[in-house]
PDB file of C-alpha atoms and ligand atoms in Angstrom:
ATOM      1  CA  MET A   1      50.763 -19.685 100.596  1.00  0.00           C
ATOM      2  CA  ALA A   2      47.952 -20.269 102.929  1.00  0.00           C
ATOM      3  CA  ALA A   3      45.360 -17.846 101.807  1.00  0.00           C
ATOM      4  CA  SER A   4      43.041 -18.684  99.324  1.00  0.00           C
ATOM      5  CA  ARG A   5      44.340 -16.664  96.288  1.00  0.00           C
ATOM      6  CA  GLY A   6      44.700 -17.330  92.858  1.00  0.00           C
ATOM      7  CA  THR A   7      48.136 -16.569  91.532  1.00  0.00           C
ATOM      8  CA  GLY A   8      48.179 -14.225  88.389  1.00  0.00           C
ATOM      9  CA  GLN A   9      50.279 -14.971  85.253  1.00  0.00           C
ATOM     10  CA  GLU A  10      52.549 -12.101  86.231  1.00  0.00           C
ATOM     11  CA  LEU A  11      53.973 -13.793  89.045  1.00  0.00           C
ATOM     12  CA  LEU A  12      54.388 -17.086  87.374  1.00  0.00           C
ATOM     13  CA  ASN A  13      56.184 -15.474  84.366  1.00  0.00           C
ATOM     14  CA  ARG A  14      58.651 -13.975  86.753  1.00  0.00           C
ATOM     15  CA  TYR A  15      60.638 -17.186  87.054  1.00  0.00           C
ATOM     16  CA  THR A  16      61.809 -20.242  85.192  1.00  0.00           C
ATOM     17  CA  ALA A  17      62.679 -23.884  85.883  1.00  0.00           C
ATOM     18  CA  ALA A  18      66.351 -22.752  86.053  1.00  0.00           C
ATOM     19  CA  ASP A  19      65.632 -20.637  89.084  1.00  0.00           C
ATOM     20  CA  LEU A  20      64.844 -23.926  91.014  1.00  0.00           C
ATOM     21  CA  ALA A  21      68.505 -24.284  91.635  1.00  0.00           C
ATOM     22  CA  VAL A  22      68.301 -21.900  94.371  1.00  0.00           C
ATOM     23  CA  PHE A  23      66.755 -24.357  96.566  1.00  0.00           C
ATOM     24  CA  THR A  24      68.810 -26.337  99.127  1.00  0.00           C
ATOM     25  CA  PRO A  25      68.653 -30.189  98.809  1.00  0.00           C
ATOM     26  CA  ASP A  26      66.075 -30.175 101.907  1.00  0.00           C
ATOM     27  CA  GLU A  27      64.090 -27.469  99.955  1.00  0.00           C
ATOM     28  CA  ALA A  28      64.056 -29.223  96.625  1.00  0.00           C
ATOM     29  CA  SER A  29      63.247 -32.595  98.318  1.00  0.00           C
ATOM     30  CA  ARG A  30      60.020 -30.923  99.853  1.00  0.00           C
ATOM     31  CA  PHE A  31      58.920 -28.435  96.963  1.00  0.00           C
ATOM     32  CA  ASP A  32      60.167 -30.092  93.881  1.00  0.00           C
ATOM     33  CA  PRO A  33      60.903 -33.844  94.743  1.00  0.00           C
ATOM     34  CA  GLU A  34      60.850 -35.108  91.109  1.00  0.00           C
ATOM     35  CA  GLY A  35      63.049 -32.556  90.068  1.00  0.00           C
ATOM     36  CA  CYS A  36      61.036 -31.502  87.136  1.00  0.00           C
ATOM     37  CA  GLY A  37      58.946 -28.729  88.458  1.00  0.00           C
ATOM     38  CA  ASP A  38      57.877 -25.548  86.623  1.00  0.00           C
ATOM     39  CA  PRO A  39      57.264 -22.317  88.220  1.00  0.00           C
ATOM     40  CA  ARG A  40      55.289 -20.791  85.155  1.00  0.00           C
ATOM     41  CA  THR A  41      52.589 -23.493  85.781  1.00  0.00           C
ATOM     42  CA  GLU A  42      53.034 -24.298  89.484  1.00  0.00           C
ATOM     43  CA  PRO A  43      51.920 -21.424  91.724  1.00  0.00           C
ATOM     44  CA  ALA A  44      53.458 -23.109  94.732  1.00  0.00           C
ATOM     45  CA  LEU A  45      57.104 -23.092  93.210  1.00  0.00           C
ATOM     46  CA  ALA A  46      56.618 -19.439  91.854  1.00  0.00           C
ATOM     47  CA  TRP A  47      55.974 -18.322  95.770  1.00  0.00           C
ATOM     48  CA  GLU A  48      58.838 -20.356  96.934  1.00  0.00           C
ATOM     49  CA  LEU A  49      60.941 -18.664  94.398  1.00  0.00           C
ATOM     50  CA  LEU A  50      59.720 -15.101  95.259  1.00  0.00           C
ATOM     51  CA  TYR A  51      60.685 -15.929  98.927  1.00  0.00           C
ATOM     52  CA  ARG A  52      64.333 -16.784  97.817  1.00  0.00           C
ATOM     53  CA  LEU A  53      64.905 -14.534  94.828  1.00  0.00           C
ATOM     54  CA  GLU A  54      62.953 -11.488  95.813  1.00  0.00           C
ATOM     55  CA  PRO A  55      62.285 -11.485  99.468  1.00  0.00           C
ATOM     56  CA  GLU A  56      62.139  -7.729  99.770  1.00  0.00           C
ATOM     57  CA  LEU A  57      59.153  -7.767  97.156  1.00  0.00           C
ATOM     58  CA  TYR A  58      57.379 -10.394  99.299  1.00  0.00           C
ATOM     59  CA  ASP A  59      58.035  -8.215 102.431  1.00  0.00           C
ATOM     60  CA  ARG A  60      56.344  -5.442 100.843  1.00  0.00           C
ATOM     61  CA  LEU A  61      53.376  -7.437  99.872  1.00  0.00           C
ATOM     62  CA  ALA A  62      53.122  -8.945 103.652  1.00  0.00           C
ATOM     63  CA  ARG A  63      53.433  -5.601 105.245  1.00  0.00           C
ATOM     64  CA  ALA A  64      50.313  -4.253 103.188  1.00  0.00           C
ATOM     65  CA  GLU A  65      48.343  -7.393 103.747  1.00  0.00           C
ATOM     66  CA  ARG A  66      47.716  -6.509 107.406  1.00  0.00           C
ATOM     67  CA  LEU A  67      46.182  -9.027 109.636  1.00  0.00           C
ATOM     68  CA  HIS A  68      42.909  -8.226 111.392  1.00  0.00           C
ATOM     69  CA  ALA A  69      43.695  -6.699 114.872  1.00  0.00           C
ATOM     70  CA  GLY A  70      41.107  -9.195 116.343  1.00  0.00           C
ATOM     71  CA  VAL A  71      43.271 -12.118 115.371  1.00  0.00           C
ATOM     72  CA  VAL A  72      46.409 -11.360 117.235  1.00  0.00           C
ATOM     73  CA  ALA A  73      44.157  -9.904 120.148  1.00  0.00           C
ATOM     74  CA  TRP A  74      42.471 -13.451 120.237  1.00  0.00           C
ATOM     75  CA  LEU A  75      45.906 -15.333 120.846  1.00  0.00           C
ATOM     76  CA  PRO A  76      46.727 -16.050 124.660  1.00  0.00           C
ATOM     77  CA  ARG A  77      49.032 -13.490 126.145  1.00  0.00           C
ATOM     78  CA  GLY A  78      51.454 -13.307 128.897  1.00  0.00           C
ATOM     79  CA  VAL A  79      52.741 -16.745 128.090  1.00  0.00           C
ATOM     80  CA  SER A  80      56.226 -18.058 128.574  1.00  0.00           C
ATOM     81  CA  ARG A  81      57.175 -19.299 125.228  1.00  0.00           C
ATOM     82  CA  ILE A  82      55.602 -19.046 121.476  1.00  0.00           C
ATOM     83  CA  ALA A  83      56.811 -20.992 118.561  1.00  0.00           C
ATOM     84  CA  GLU A  84      56.055 -19.720 115.078  1.00  0.00           C
ATOM     85  CA  VAL A  85      56.493 -21.748 112.052  1.00  0.00           C
ATOM     86  CA  GLY A  86      56.957 -20.286 108.502  1.00  0.00           C
ATOM     87  CA  ALA A  87      57.375 -17.021 110.204  1.00  0.00           C
ATOM     88  CA  GLY A  88      58.623 -15.265 106.855  1.00  0.00           C
ATOM     89  CA  THR A  89      59.719 -11.627 107.180  1.00  0.00           C
ATOM     90  CA  GLY A  90      57.848 -11.468 110.614  1.00  0.00           C
ATOM     91  CA  ARG A  91      54.215 -10.144 109.797  1.00  0.00           C
ATOM     92  CA  LEU A  92      53.075 -11.936 112.962  1.00  0.00           C
ATOM     93  CA  THR A  93      56.230 -12.353 114.712  1.00  0.00           C
ATOM     94  CA  MET A  94      56.672  -8.842 115.793  1.00  0.00           C
ATOM     95  CA  GLU A  95      53.135  -8.894 117.106  1.00  0.00           C
ATOM     96  CA  LEU A  96      53.842 -12.185 119.279  1.00  0.00           C
ATOM     97  CA  VAL A  97      56.440 -10.286 121.151  1.00  0.00           C
ATOM     98  CA  GLU A  98      53.468  -8.548 122.989  1.00  0.00           C
ATOM     99  CA  ARG A  99      52.030 -11.777 123.985  1.00  0.00           C
ATOM    100  CA  GLY A 100      55.051 -13.997 125.118  1.00  0.00           C
ATOM    101  CA  ARG A 101      58.421 -13.718 126.959  1.00  0.00           C
ATOM    102  CA  ARG A 102      60.217 -15.551 124.302  1.00  0.00           C
ATOM    103  CA  VAL A 103      59.478 -16.261 120.639  1.00  0.00           C
ATOM    104  CA  VAL A 104      61.191 -18.800 118.443  1.00  0.00           C
ATOM    105  CA  ALA A 105      60.462 -18.117 114.976  1.00  0.00           C
ATOM    106  CA  VAL A 106      60.882 -20.925 112.452  1.00  0.00           C
ATOM    107  CA  GLU A 107      61.609 -20.201 108.731  1.00  0.00           C
ATOM    108  CA  PRO A 108      63.078 -22.465 106.115  1.00  0.00           C
ATOM    109  CA  ALA A 109      64.024 -19.504 103.668  1.00  0.00           C
ATOM    110  CA  LEU A 110      67.315 -17.777 104.398  1.00  0.00           C
ATOM    111  CA  PRO A 111      66.617 -14.640 102.546  1.00  0.00           C
ATOM    112  CA  LEU A 112      63.312 -14.119 104.484  1.00  0.00           C
ATOM    113  CA  ARG A 113      65.159 -15.151 107.783  1.00  0.00           C
ATOM    114  CA  ARG A 114      67.728 -12.519 107.062  1.00  0.00           C
ATOM    115  CA  ILE A 115      64.835  -9.758 106.679  1.00  0.00           C
ATOM    116  CA  LEU A 116      63.292 -11.022 109.890  1.00  0.00           C
ATOM    117  CA  GLU A 117      66.784 -11.007 112.076  1.00  0.00           C
ATOM    118  CA  ARG A 118      66.983  -7.411 110.572  1.00  0.00           C
ATOM    119  CA  LYS A 119      63.802  -6.377 111.993  1.00  0.00           C
ATOM    120  CA  VAL A 120      64.365  -8.015 115.381  1.00  0.00           C
ATOM    121  CA  ALA A 121      67.613  -6.371 115.512  1.00  0.00           C
ATOM    122  CA  ALA A 122      66.222  -2.992 114.748  1.00  0.00           C
ATOM    123  CA  ALA A 123      63.705  -3.445 117.427  1.00  0.00           C
ATOM    124  CA  GLY A 124      66.478  -4.387 120.032  1.00  0.00           C
ATOM    125  CA  LEU A 125      64.512  -7.649 120.542  1.00  0.00           C
ATOM    126  CA  GLU A 126      67.428 -10.264 119.786  1.00  0.00           C
ATOM    127  CA  ASP A 127      67.438 -11.442 123.580  1.00  0.00           C
ATOM    128  CA  ARG A 128      63.677 -12.365 123.145  1.00  0.00           C
ATOM    129  CA  VAL A 129      63.347 -13.520 119.657  1.00  0.00           C
ATOM    130  CA  GLN A 130      65.233 -16.345 118.020  1.00  0.00           C
ATOM    131  CA  VAL A 131      65.063 -16.861 114.418  1.00  0.00           C
ATOM    132  CA  THR A 132      65.909 -20.263 113.322  1.00  0.00           C
ATOM    133  CA  HIS A 133      65.952 -22.689 110.450  1.00  0.00           C
ATOM    134  CA  GLY A 134      63.384 -25.624 110.239  1.00  0.00           C
ATOM    135  CA  PHE A 135      60.273 -27.197 108.339  1.00  0.00           C
ATOM    136  CA  PHE A 136      56.830 -27.892 109.515  1.00  0.00           C
ATOM    137  CA  ASP A 137      57.590 -31.654 109.132  1.00  0.00           C
ATOM    138  CA  ARG A 138      60.767 -31.383 111.341  1.00  0.00           C
ATOM    139  CA  LEU A 139      60.724 -28.638 114.056  1.00  0.00           C
ATOM    140  CA  PRO A 140      63.994 -28.172 115.683  1.00  0.00           C
ATOM    141  CA  LEU A 141      62.167 -27.933 119.012  1.00  0.00           C
ATOM    142  CA  PRO A 142      61.639 -30.402 122.082  1.00  0.00           C
ATOM    143  CA  ASP A 143      58.167 -31.989 122.961  1.00  0.00           C
ATOM    144  CA  GLY A 144      55.986 -29.559 124.909  1.00  0.00           C
ATOM    145  CA  PHE A 145      58.454 -26.540 124.349  1.00  0.00           C
ATOM    146  CA  ALA A 146      55.759 -23.813 123.615  1.00  0.00           C
ATOM    147  CA  ASP A 147      52.420 -22.614 125.211  1.00  0.00           C
ATOM    148  CA  LEU A 148      51.642 -21.341 121.849  1.00  0.00           C
ATOM    149  CA  VAL A 149      52.327 -22.888 118.425  1.00  0.00           C
ATOM    150  CA  VAL A 150      51.195 -20.544 115.673  1.00  0.00           C
ATOM    151  CA  ALA A 151      51.594 -20.567 111.766  1.00  0.00           C
ATOM    152  CA  CYS A 152      50.297 -17.631 109.515  1.00  0.00           C
ATOM    153  CA  SER A 153      49.539 -17.777 106.074  1.00  0.00           C
ATOM    154  CA  ALA A 154      51.961 -20.659 105.724  1.00  0.00           C
ATOM    155  CA  PHE A 155      50.321 -24.201 107.025  1.00  0.00           C
ATOM    156  CA  THR A 156      48.257 -26.229 104.213  1.00  0.00           C
ATOM    157  CA  PRO A 157      47.145 -29.789 104.190  1.00  0.00           C
ATOM    158  CA  LEU A 158      49.744 -30.536 101.602  1.00  0.00           C
ATOM    159  CA  PRO A 159      52.585 -32.316 102.803  1.00  0.00           C
ATOM    160  CA  GLU A 160      55.200 -29.722 101.656  1.00  0.00           C
ATOM    161  CA  HIS A 161      53.422 -26.961 103.419  1.00  0.00           C
ATOM    162  CA  GLY A 162      52.564 -28.980 106.597  1.00  0.00           C
ATOM    163  CA  GLY A 163      50.085 -31.720 106.008  1.00  0.00           C
ATOM    164  CA  GLU A 164      49.329 -34.376 108.480  1.00  0.00           C
ATOM    165  CA  ALA A 165      53.236 -34.596 109.594  1.00  0.00           C
ATOM    166  CA  GLY A 166      53.561 -30.854 109.908  1.00  0.00           C
ATOM    167  CA  LEU A 167      50.297 -30.634 112.139  1.00  0.00           C
ATOM    168  CA  ALA A 168      51.534 -33.448 114.418  1.00  0.00           C
ATOM    169  CA  GLU A 169      54.863 -31.700 114.767  1.00  0.00           C
ATOM    170  CA  MET A 170      53.134 -28.289 115.751  1.00  0.00           C
ATOM    171  CA  GLU A 171      51.106 -30.356 118.304  1.00  0.00           C
ATOM    172  CA  ARG A 172      54.120 -32.242 119.461  1.00  0.00           C
ATOM    173  CA  VAL A 173      55.988 -29.095 120.506  1.00  0.00           C
ATOM    174  CA  CYS A 174      52.898 -27.377 122.148  1.00  0.00           C
ATOM    175  CA  ARG A 175      52.635 -28.241 125.847  1.00  0.00           C
ATOM    176  CA  PRO A 176      49.368 -29.826 127.354  1.00  0.00           C
ATOM    177  CA  GLY A 177      46.977 -26.940 128.117  1.00  0.00           C
ATOM    178  CA  GLY A 178      48.624 -24.795 125.313  1.00  0.00           C
ATOM    179  CA  HIS A 179      47.228 -23.894 121.990  1.00  0.00           C
ATOM    180  CA  VAL A 180      47.992 -24.635 118.301  1.00  0.00           C
ATOM    181  CA  ALA A 181      46.829 -21.974 115.988  1.00  0.00           C
ATOM    182  CA  ILE A 182      46.658 -21.657 112.229  1.00  0.00           C
ATOM    183  CA  ILE A 183      45.908 -18.193 111.224  1.00  0.00           C
ATOM    184  CA  TRP A 184      44.451 -17.311 107.825  1.00  0.00           C
ATOM    185  CA  PRO A 185      43.813 -20.863 107.178  1.00  0.00           C
ATOM    186  CA  ASN A 186      42.842 -21.926 103.722  1.00  0.00           C
ATOM    187  CA  HIS A 187      41.468 -25.533 104.410  1.00  0.00           C
ATOM    188  CA  VAL A 188      39.005 -24.925 107.241  1.00  0.00           C
ATOM    189  CA  ASP A 189      37.005 -28.132 106.878  1.00  0.00           C
ATOM    190  CA  TRP A 190      40.347 -30.234 107.032  1.00  0.00           C
ATOM    191  CA  LEU A 191      41.401 -28.544 110.204  1.00  0.00           C
ATOM    192  CA  ALA A 192      37.797 -29.030 111.702  1.00  0.00           C
ATOM    193  CA  ALA A 193      38.288 -32.708 111.048  1.00  0.00           C
ATOM    194  CA  HIS A 194      41.532 -32.567 113.168  1.00  0.00           C
ATOM    195  CA  GLY A 195      39.884 -30.861 116.027  1.00  0.00           C
ATOM    196  CA  TYR A 196      40.371 -27.337 115.255  1.00  0.00           C
ATOM    197  CA  ARG A 197      37.707 -24.565 115.949  1.00  0.00           C
ATOM    198  CA  TYR A 198      37.178 -21.669 113.540  1.00  0.00           C
ATOM    199  CA  VAL A 199      37.222 -18.116 114.661  1.00  0.00           C
ATOM    200  CA  SER A 200      36.642 -15.117 112.446  1.00  0.00           C
ATOM    201  CA  PHE A 201      36.562 -11.304 112.830  1.00  0.00           C
ATOM    202  CA  GLY A 202      34.312  -8.998 110.890  1.00  0.00           C
ATOM    203  CA  GLY A 203      34.465  -5.700 109.329  1.00  0.00           C
ATOM    204  CA  PRO A 204      35.734  -4.014 106.006  1.00  0.00           C
ATOM    205  CA  MET A 205      39.368  -4.835 105.362  1.00  0.00           C
ATOM    206  CA  SER A 206      41.777  -3.212 102.752  1.00  0.00           C
ATOM    207  CA  VAL A 207      45.264  -3.991 101.665  1.00  0.00           C
ATOM    208  CA  GLU A 208      47.005  -0.830 103.108  1.00  0.00           C
ATOM    209  CA  PHE A 209      50.023  -0.048 100.733  1.00  0.00           C
ATOM    210  CA  ASP A 210      52.441   2.485 101.887  1.00  0.00           C
ATOM    211  CA  SER A 211      51.538   4.856  98.818  1.00  0.00           C
ATOM    212  CA  TYR A 212      49.301   4.811  95.559  1.00  0.00           C
ATOM    213  CA  ARG A 213      52.308   4.069  93.687  1.00  0.00           C
ATOM    214  CA  GLU A 214      53.350   1.064  95.606  1.00  0.00           C
ATOM    215  CA  ALA A 215      49.586  -0.200  95.279  1.00  0.00           C
ATOM    216  CA  VAL A 216      49.869  -0.047  91.538  1.00  0.00           C
ATOM    217  CA  GLU A 217      53.120  -1.604  91.160  1.00  0.00           C
ATOM    218  CA  LEU A 218      52.201  -4.581  93.526  1.00  0.00           C
ATOM    219  CA  ALA A 219      48.852  -4.863  92.176  1.00  0.00           C
ATOM    220  CA  GLU A 220      50.311  -5.558  88.484  1.00  0.00           C
ATOM    221  CA  ILE A 221      52.303  -8.401  90.015  1.00  0.00           C
ATOM    222  CA  PHE A 222      50.093  -9.894  92.675  1.00  0.00           C
ATOM    223  CA  TYR A 223      46.545  -8.949  91.658  1.00  0.00           C
ATOM    224  CA  PRO A 224      46.888  -8.309  87.926  1.00  0.00           C
ATOM    225  CA  ALA A 225      42.842  -8.833  87.486  1.00  0.00           C
ATOM    226  CA  ALA A 226      42.328  -5.730  89.817  1.00  0.00           C
ATOM    227  CA  ALA A 227      45.260  -3.673  88.591  1.00  0.00           C
ATOM    228  CA  ASP A 228      43.299  -1.443  86.246  1.00  0.00           C
ATOM    229  CA  GLU A 229      40.686  -0.682  89.131  1.00  0.00           C
ATOM    230  CA  VAL A 230      43.520   0.194  91.609  1.00  0.00           C
ATOM    231  CA  ARG A 231      44.996   2.576  89.140  1.00  0.00           C
ATOM    232  CA  ARG A 232      41.556   4.068  88.530  1.00  0.00           C
ATOM    233  CA  ARG A 233      40.833   4.551  92.169  1.00  0.00           C
ATOM    234  CA  GLY A 234      43.908   6.424  92.954  1.00  0.00           C
ATOM    235  CA  CYS A 235      44.115   5.359  96.523  1.00  0.00           C
ATOM    236  CA  ARG A 236      46.905   3.617  98.691  1.00  0.00           C
ATOM    237  CA  LYS A 237      44.139   1.378 100.115  1.00  0.00           C
ATOM    238  CA  VAL A 238      42.543  -1.440  98.246  1.00  0.00           C
ATOM    239  CA  PRO A 239      39.744  -3.269  99.625  1.00  0.00           C
ATOM    240  CA  PHE A 240      40.203  -7.009  99.868  1.00  0.00           C
ATOM    241  CA  GLU A 241      37.149  -7.860  97.840  1.00  0.00           C
ATOM    242  CA  LEU A 242      38.582  -5.976  95.087  1.00  0.00           C
ATOM    243  CA  VAL A 243      41.726  -8.192  94.700  1.00  0.00           C
ATOM    244  CA  GLY A 244      39.754 -11.133  95.234  1.00  0.00           C
ATOM    245  CA  ILE A 245      41.430 -12.897  98.231  1.00  0.00           C
ATOM    246  CA  ASN A 246      39.805 -13.628 101.413  1.00  0.00           C
ATOM    247  CA  PRO A 247      41.156 -11.125 104.066  1.00  0.00           C
ATOM    248  CA  PRO A 248      43.329 -12.186 106.860  1.00  0.00           C
ATOM    249  CA  ARG A 249      40.642 -12.323 109.550  1.00  0.00           C
ATOM    250  CA  ASP A 250      40.462 -15.748 110.757  1.00  0.00           C
ATOM    251  CA  LEU A 251      42.218 -18.530 112.660  1.00  0.00           C
ATOM    252  CA  ALA A 252      41.521 -22.221 113.461  1.00  0.00           C
ATOM    253  CA  VAL A 253      42.833 -23.208 116.990  1.00  0.00           C
ATOM    254  CA  LYS A 254      43.041 -26.206 119.115  1.00  0.00           C
ATOM    255  CA  LEU A 255      43.457 -26.367 122.862  1.00  0.00           C
ATOM    256  CA  LEU A 256      45.682 -29.205 123.507  1.00  0.00           C
ATOM    257  CA  THR A 257      44.836 -31.606 126.466  1.00  0.00           C
TER     258      THR A 257
HETATM  259  C1  LIG B 301      52.772 -16.647 102.502  1.00  0.00           C
HETATM  260  S1  LIG B 301      54.334 -16.876 103.497  1.00  0.00           S
HETATM  261  C2  LIG B 301      53.943 -16.450 104.994  1.00  0.00           C
HETATM  262  C3  LIG B 301      55.146 -15.658 105.915  1.00  0.00           C
HETATM  263  C4  LIG B 301      54.625 -14.965 107.277  1.00  0.00           C
HETATM  264  N1  LIG B 301      54.069 -16.274 108.192  1.00  0.00           N
HETATM  265  C5  LIG B 301      53.640 -13.961 106.947  1.00  0.00           C
HETATM  266  O1  LIG B 301      52.496 -14.192 107.622  1.00  0.00           O
HETATM  267  O2  LIG B 301      53.978 -13.075 105.956  1.00  0.00           O
HETATM  268  C6  LIG B 301      54.592 -18.607 103.677  1.00  0.00           C
HETATM  269  C7  LIG B 301      55.688 -19.034 104.526  1.00  0.00           C
HETATM  270  O3  LIG B 301      55.863 -20.388 104.908  1.00  0.00           O
HETATM  271  C8  LIG B 301      57.186 -20.651 104.670  1.00  0.00           C
HETATM  272  N2  LIG B 301      57.244 -22.120 104.361  1.00  0.00           N
HETATM  273  C9  LIG B 301      57.050 -22.871 103.375  1.00  0.00           C
HETATM  274  N3  LIG B 301      56.875 -24.412 103.199  1.00  0.00           N
HETATM  275  C10 LIG B 301      57.318 -24.622 104.509  1.00  0.00           C
HETATM  276  C11 LIG B 301      57.657 -25.729 105.320  1.00  0.00           C
HETATM  277  N4  LIG B 301      57.565 -26.815 104.730  1.00  0.00           N
HETATM  278  N5  LIG B 301      57.824 -25.494 106.694  1.00  0.00           N
HETATM  279  C12 LIG B 301      57.921 -24.387 107.183  1.00  0.00           C
HETATM  280  N6  LIG B 301      57.714 -23.307 106.491  1.00  0.00           N
HETATM  281  C13 LIG B 301      57.385 -23.209 105.240  1.00  0.00           C
HETATM  282  C14 LIG B 301      57.740 -19.969 103.592  1.00  0.00           C
HETATM  283  O4  LIG B 301      59.167 -19.893 103.486  1.00  0.00           O
HETATM  284  C15 LIG B 301      57.221 -18.788 103.888  1.00  0.00           C
HETATM  285  O5  LIG B 301      57.909 -18.144 105.053  1.00  0.00           O
END
């Protein structure tokens, strides 16, 4: 999870240590290296289990937490190749198609990849979007492959979610003159120290659920402290300030020389 957000007890309570058996050896070596993690107390583990055990639930959340239009509009357009890392179920991926001829979406969690593949097929984009397995610290792409290398709500300075090795990999697969972009960054100062420029877009932003019912159901899981207020307001749109997370209105970018 890259956005600055607290994780409510409801999400932590959904899974137990026994669920960590879902990890592949490659995943366990990154997310639970000691083999004694507890998703009831470690939010990052609860999120990784969500992606693997309830991917549709994650997709419903990601569809509601839409990116500010300015973020996507800022990205270079008309480029040849784009690589996205930690693509999830495609919140950003499907927008990248408007900006590059070919998109490679790298995602470690198989259940999320399946949803993304389904969306790509439904849009008839299989010839332009390739969904593939990989991790930040070992990207399955050659040096200088892409004009734009991007991650949305996925990169953090922690080694398991990118870190120094992950940033170096993103920069390795970006061609000189291309851009690396971290969308919805959660450690802006860390990225600034690595030469990244911060860009943010203003205006009010809401989480936009499909229905009021969905807003209540998902608020109880993901924003429990705001659930009563979401219920009281009776609206499918919930302002980001109410749920207590910074809106997806920003990015940190570096032009590679
Ligand atoms: C909060 S989700 C964001 C997904 C998608 N980019 C979006 O905006 O909805 C974080 C994503 O990062 C992926 N991820 C976690 N650790 C990773 C790693 N080491 N390498 C690559 N992706 C990773 C997760 O599987 C998940 O898809």
